[in-house]
Tab-separated table of C-alpha atoms and ligand atoms in Angstrom:
chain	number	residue	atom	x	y	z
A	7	UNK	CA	0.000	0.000	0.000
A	8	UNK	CA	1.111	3.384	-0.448
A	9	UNK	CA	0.332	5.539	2.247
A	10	UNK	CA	0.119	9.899	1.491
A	11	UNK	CA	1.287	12.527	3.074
A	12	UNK	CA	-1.257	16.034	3.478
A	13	UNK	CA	1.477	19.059	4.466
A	14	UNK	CA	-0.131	22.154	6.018
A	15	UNK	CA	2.257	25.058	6.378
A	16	UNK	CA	1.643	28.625	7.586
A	17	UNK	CA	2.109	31.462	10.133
A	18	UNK	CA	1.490	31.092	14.012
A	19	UNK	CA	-1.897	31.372	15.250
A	20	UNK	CA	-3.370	30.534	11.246
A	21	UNK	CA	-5.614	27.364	12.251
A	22	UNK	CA	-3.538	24.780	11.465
A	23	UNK	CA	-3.642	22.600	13.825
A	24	UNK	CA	-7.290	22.817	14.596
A	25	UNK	CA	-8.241	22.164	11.176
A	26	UNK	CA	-5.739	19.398	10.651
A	27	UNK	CA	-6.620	17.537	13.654
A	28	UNK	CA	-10.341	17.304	12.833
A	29	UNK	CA	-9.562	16.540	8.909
A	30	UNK	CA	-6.961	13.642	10.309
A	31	UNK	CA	-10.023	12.239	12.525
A	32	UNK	CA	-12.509	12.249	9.838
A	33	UNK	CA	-10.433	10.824	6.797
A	34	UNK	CA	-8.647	8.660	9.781
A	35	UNK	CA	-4.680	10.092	8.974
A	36	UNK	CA	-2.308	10.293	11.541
A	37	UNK	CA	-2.040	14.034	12.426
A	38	UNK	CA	1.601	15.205	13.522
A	39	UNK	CA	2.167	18.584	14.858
A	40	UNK	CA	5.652	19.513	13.497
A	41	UNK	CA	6.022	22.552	15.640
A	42	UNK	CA	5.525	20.597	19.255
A	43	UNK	CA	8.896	18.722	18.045
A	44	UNK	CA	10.668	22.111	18.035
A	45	UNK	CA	8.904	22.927	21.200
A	46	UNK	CA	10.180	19.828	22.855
A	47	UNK	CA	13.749	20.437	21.774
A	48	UNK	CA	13.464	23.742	23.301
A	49	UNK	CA	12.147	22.339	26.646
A	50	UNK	CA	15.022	19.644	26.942
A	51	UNK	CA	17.277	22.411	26.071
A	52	UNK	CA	15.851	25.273	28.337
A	53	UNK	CA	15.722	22.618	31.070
A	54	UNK	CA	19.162	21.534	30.945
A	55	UNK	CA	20.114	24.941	30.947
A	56	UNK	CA	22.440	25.246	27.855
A	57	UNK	CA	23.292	28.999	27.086
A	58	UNK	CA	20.844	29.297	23.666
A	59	UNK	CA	24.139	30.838	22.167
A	60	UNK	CA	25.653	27.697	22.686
A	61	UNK	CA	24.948	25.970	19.285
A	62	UNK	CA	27.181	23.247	19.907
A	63	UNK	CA	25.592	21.977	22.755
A	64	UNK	CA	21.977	22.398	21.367
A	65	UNK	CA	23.084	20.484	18.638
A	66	UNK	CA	24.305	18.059	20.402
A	67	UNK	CA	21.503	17.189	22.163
A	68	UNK	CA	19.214	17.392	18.937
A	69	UNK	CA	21.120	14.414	17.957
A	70	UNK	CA	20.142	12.147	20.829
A	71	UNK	CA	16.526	13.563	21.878
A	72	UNK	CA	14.126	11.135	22.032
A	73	UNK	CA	10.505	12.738	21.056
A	74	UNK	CA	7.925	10.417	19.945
A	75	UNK	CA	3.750	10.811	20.208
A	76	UNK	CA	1.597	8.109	21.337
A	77	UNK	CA	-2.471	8.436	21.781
A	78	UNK	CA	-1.753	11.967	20.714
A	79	UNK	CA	0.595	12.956	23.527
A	80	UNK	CA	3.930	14.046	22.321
A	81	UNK	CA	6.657	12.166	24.538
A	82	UNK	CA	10.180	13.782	25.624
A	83	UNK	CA	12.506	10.627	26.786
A	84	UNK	CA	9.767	8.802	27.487
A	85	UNK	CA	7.597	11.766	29.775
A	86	UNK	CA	4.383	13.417	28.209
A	87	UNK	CA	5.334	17.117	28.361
A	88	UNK	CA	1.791	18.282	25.989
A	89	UNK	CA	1.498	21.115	28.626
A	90	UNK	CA	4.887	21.814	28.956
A	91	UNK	CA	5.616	23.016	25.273
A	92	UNK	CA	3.248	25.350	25.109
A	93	UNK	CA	4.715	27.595	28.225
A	94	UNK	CA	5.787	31.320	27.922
A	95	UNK	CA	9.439	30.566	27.888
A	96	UNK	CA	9.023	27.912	25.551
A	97	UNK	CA	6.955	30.376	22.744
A	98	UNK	CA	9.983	33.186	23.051
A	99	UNK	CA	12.489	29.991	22.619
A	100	UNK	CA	11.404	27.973	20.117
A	101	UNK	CA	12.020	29.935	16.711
A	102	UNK	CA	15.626	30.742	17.720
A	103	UNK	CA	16.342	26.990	18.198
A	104	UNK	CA	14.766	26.071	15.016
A	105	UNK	CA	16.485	28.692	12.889
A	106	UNK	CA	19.891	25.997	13.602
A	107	UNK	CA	20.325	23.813	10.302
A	108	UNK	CA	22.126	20.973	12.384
A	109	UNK	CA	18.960	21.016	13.815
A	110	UNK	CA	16.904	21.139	11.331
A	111	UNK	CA	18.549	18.242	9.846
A	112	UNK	CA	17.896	16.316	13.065
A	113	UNK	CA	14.415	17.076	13.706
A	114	UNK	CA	13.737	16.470	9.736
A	115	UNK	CA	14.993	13.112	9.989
A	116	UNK	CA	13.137	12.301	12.975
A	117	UNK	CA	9.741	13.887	11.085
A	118	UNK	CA	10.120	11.534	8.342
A	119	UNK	CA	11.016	8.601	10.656
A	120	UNK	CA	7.994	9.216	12.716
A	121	UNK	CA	5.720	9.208	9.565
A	122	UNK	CA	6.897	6.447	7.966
A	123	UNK	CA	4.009	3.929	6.914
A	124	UNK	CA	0.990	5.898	7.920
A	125	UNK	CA	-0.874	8.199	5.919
A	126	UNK	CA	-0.282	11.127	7.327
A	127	UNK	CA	-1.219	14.851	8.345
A	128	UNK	CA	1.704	16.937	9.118
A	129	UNK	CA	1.219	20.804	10.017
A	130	UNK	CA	4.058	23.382	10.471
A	131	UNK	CA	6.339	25.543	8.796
A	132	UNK	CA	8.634	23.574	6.009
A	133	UNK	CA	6.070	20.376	5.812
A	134	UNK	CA	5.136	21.273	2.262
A	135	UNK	CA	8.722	22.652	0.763
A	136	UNK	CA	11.361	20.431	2.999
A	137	UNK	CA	9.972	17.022	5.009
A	138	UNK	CA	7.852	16.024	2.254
A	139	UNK	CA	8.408	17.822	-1.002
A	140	UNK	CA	6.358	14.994	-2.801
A	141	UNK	CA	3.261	15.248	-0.276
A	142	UNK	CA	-0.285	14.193	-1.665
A	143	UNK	CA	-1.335	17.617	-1.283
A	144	UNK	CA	-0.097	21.169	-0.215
A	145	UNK	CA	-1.653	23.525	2.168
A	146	UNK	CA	-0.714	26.577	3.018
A	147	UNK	CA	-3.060	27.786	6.064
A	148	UNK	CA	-2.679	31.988	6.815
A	149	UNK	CA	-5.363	34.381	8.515
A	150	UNK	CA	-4.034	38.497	9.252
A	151	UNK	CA	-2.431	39.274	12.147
A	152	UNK	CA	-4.638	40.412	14.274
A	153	UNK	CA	-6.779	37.814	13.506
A	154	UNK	CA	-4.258	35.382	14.470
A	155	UNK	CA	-2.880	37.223	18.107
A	156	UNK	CA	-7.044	38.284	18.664
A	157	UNK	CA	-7.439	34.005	18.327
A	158	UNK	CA	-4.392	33.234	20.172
A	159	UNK	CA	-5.721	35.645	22.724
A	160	UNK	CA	-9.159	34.483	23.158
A	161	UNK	CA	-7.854	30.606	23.390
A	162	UNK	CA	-5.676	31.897	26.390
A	163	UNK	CA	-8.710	33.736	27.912
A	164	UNK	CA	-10.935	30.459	27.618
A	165	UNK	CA	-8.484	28.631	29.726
A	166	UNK	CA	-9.390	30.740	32.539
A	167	UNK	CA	-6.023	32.465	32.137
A	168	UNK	CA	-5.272	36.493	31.868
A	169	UNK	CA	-3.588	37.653	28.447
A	170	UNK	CA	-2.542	40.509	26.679
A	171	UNK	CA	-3.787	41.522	23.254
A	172	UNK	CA	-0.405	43.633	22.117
A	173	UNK	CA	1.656	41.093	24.004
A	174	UNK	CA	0.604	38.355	21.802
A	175	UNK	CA	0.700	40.360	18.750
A	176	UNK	CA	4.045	41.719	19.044
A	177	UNK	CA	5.034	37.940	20.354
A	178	UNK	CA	3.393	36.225	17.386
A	179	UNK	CA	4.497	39.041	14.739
A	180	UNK	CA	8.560	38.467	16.098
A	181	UNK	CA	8.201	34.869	16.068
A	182	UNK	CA	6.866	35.052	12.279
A	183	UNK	CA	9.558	37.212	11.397
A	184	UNK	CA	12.470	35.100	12.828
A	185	UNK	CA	10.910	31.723	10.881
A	186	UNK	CA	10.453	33.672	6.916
A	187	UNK	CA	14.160	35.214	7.577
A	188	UNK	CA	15.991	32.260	8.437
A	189	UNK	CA	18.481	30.992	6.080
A	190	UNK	CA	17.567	27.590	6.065
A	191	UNK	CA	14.019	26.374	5.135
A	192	UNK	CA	12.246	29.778	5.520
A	193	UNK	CA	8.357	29.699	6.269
A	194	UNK	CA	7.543	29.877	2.162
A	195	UNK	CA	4.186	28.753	0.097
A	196	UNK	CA	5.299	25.494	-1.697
A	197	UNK	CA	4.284	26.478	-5.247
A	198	UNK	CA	2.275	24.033	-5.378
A	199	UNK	CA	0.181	24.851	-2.640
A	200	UNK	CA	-2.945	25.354	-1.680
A	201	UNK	CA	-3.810	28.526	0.009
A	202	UNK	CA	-6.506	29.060	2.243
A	203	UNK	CA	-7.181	32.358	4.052
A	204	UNK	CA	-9.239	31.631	7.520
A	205	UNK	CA	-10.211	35.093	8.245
A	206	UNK	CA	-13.616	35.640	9.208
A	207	UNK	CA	-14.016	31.394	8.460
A	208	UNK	CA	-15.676	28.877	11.297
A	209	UNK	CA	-13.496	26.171	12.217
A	210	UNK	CA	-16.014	23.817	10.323
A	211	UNK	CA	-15.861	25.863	7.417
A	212	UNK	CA	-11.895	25.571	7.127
A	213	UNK	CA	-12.470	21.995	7.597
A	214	UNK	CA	-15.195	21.864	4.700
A	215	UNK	CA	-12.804	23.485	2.235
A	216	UNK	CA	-9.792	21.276	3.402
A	217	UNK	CA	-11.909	18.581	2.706
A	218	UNK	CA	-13.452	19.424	-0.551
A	219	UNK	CA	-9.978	19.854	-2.053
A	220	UNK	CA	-8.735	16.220	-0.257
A	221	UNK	CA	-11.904	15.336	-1.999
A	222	UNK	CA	-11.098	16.690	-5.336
A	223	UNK	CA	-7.553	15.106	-5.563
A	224	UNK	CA	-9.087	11.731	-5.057
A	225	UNK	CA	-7.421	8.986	-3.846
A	226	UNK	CA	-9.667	9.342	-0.225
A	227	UNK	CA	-12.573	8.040	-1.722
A	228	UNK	CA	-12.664	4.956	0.937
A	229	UNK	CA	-11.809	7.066	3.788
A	230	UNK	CA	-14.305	9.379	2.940
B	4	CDP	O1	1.355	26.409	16.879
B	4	CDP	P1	2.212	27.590	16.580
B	4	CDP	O2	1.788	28.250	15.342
B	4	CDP	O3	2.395	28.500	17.723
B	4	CDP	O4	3.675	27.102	16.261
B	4	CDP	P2	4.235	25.643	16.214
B	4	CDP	O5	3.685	24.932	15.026
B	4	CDP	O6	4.047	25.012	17.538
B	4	CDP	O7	5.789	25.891	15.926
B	4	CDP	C1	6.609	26.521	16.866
B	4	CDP	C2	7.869	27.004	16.182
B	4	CDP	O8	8.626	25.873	15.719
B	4	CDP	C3	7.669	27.866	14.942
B	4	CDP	O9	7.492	29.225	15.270
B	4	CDP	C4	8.973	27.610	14.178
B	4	CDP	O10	10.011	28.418	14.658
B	4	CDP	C5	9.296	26.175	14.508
B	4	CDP	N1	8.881	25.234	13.456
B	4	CDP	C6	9.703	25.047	12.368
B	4	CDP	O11	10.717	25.701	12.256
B	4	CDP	N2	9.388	24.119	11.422
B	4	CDP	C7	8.269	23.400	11.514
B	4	CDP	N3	7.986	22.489	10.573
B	4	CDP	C8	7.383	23.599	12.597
B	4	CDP	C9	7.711	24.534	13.558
């Protein structure tokens, strides 16, 4: 059997994982969040307190981390750390480790390891253009700015926590600038991807057009 890939890249805050976790449930495709891999690089990192100038040593242990998901927990030597990742210190972090190539090359290896034999829904920043240049099909999922920091804030909120709007904004707007400068494997629209703009769309309604084109390329037709 030959199993397909669905890459869904875009900005922070753009809906990607929402959509693609509901899409991987109905069409029943492994869904892999890219992004948390980063994040739980960063944690191991952060926690073993290695200078983040010290590219050597974050190398290093990008090399020997062991990050795997299981009954979709993501797993850092063998802990679930799903909370964890998505901490303050861990959202400042994150794009400065992934900007490294070494570790890019790492975590790239250990993308396509993970995904090997499954069908499979990846979401993140290089899914479409770098881990799997040959995917099925190409999404590229974007919304404006404030749309994205007024969602990010608003999912804070609803976890009983307090936020601030122009914190997020200024957080999520630095974070997309660090990931479409770097050298290596800059947040980019695969050519041949599809772009879908979720401003002023329902979650469902993201979903339905995901759909329609997974649809359209065929291929699903016994998922579906
Ligand atoms: O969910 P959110 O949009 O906040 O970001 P994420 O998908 O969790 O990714 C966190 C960070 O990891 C991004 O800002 C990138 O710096 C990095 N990343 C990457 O470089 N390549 C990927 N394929 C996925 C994430």
């Amino acid at each position: 059997m030959e199993y397909k890939v669905i890459a869904i890249d875009g900005p922070a805050g753009a809906g990607k994982s929402t959509i693609a976790k509901l899409v991987a449930e109905r069409i029943n495709y492994t869904y892999i969040d890219s992004g948390a891999m980063y994040r739980a690089l960063t944690l191991k990192i952060l926690d073993s307190n290695i200078d983040l100038g010290d590219t050597d040593a974050i190398v290093e242990i990008s090399e020997k981390v062991d990050i795997d998901f299981e009954n979709k927990s993501i797993y850092l030597d063998g802990e679930a750390v799903d909370k964890q990742i998505r901490e303050e210190r861990i959202n400042k972090n994150v794009s400065t480790v992934a900007a490294i190539p070494e570790v890019r090359k790492n975590i790239v290896a250990l993308q396509r390891k993970i995904s090997y034999g499954k069908n499979v829904i990846m979401d993140g920043r290089d899914v479409g253009t770098v881990i799997f240049p040959n995917a099925f099909l190409k999404f590229f999922i974007t919304a404006s700015l404030e749309e994205r920091a007024r969602r990010r804030y608003l999912e804070i909120l609803s976890t009983g926590k307090t936020a601030d709007l122009q914190d997020i904004k200024s957080q999520i707007e630095q974070r997309d600038y660090v990931d479409t400068h770097r050298a290596d494997s800059p947040l980019i629209q695969a050519d041949d991807a599809i772009l879908i703009d979720t401003l002023g769309q329902s979650i469902e309604e993201g979903v339905q057009e995901l759909m329609k084109y997974i649809r359209l390329h065929g291929g699903f037709v016994d998922a579906l």
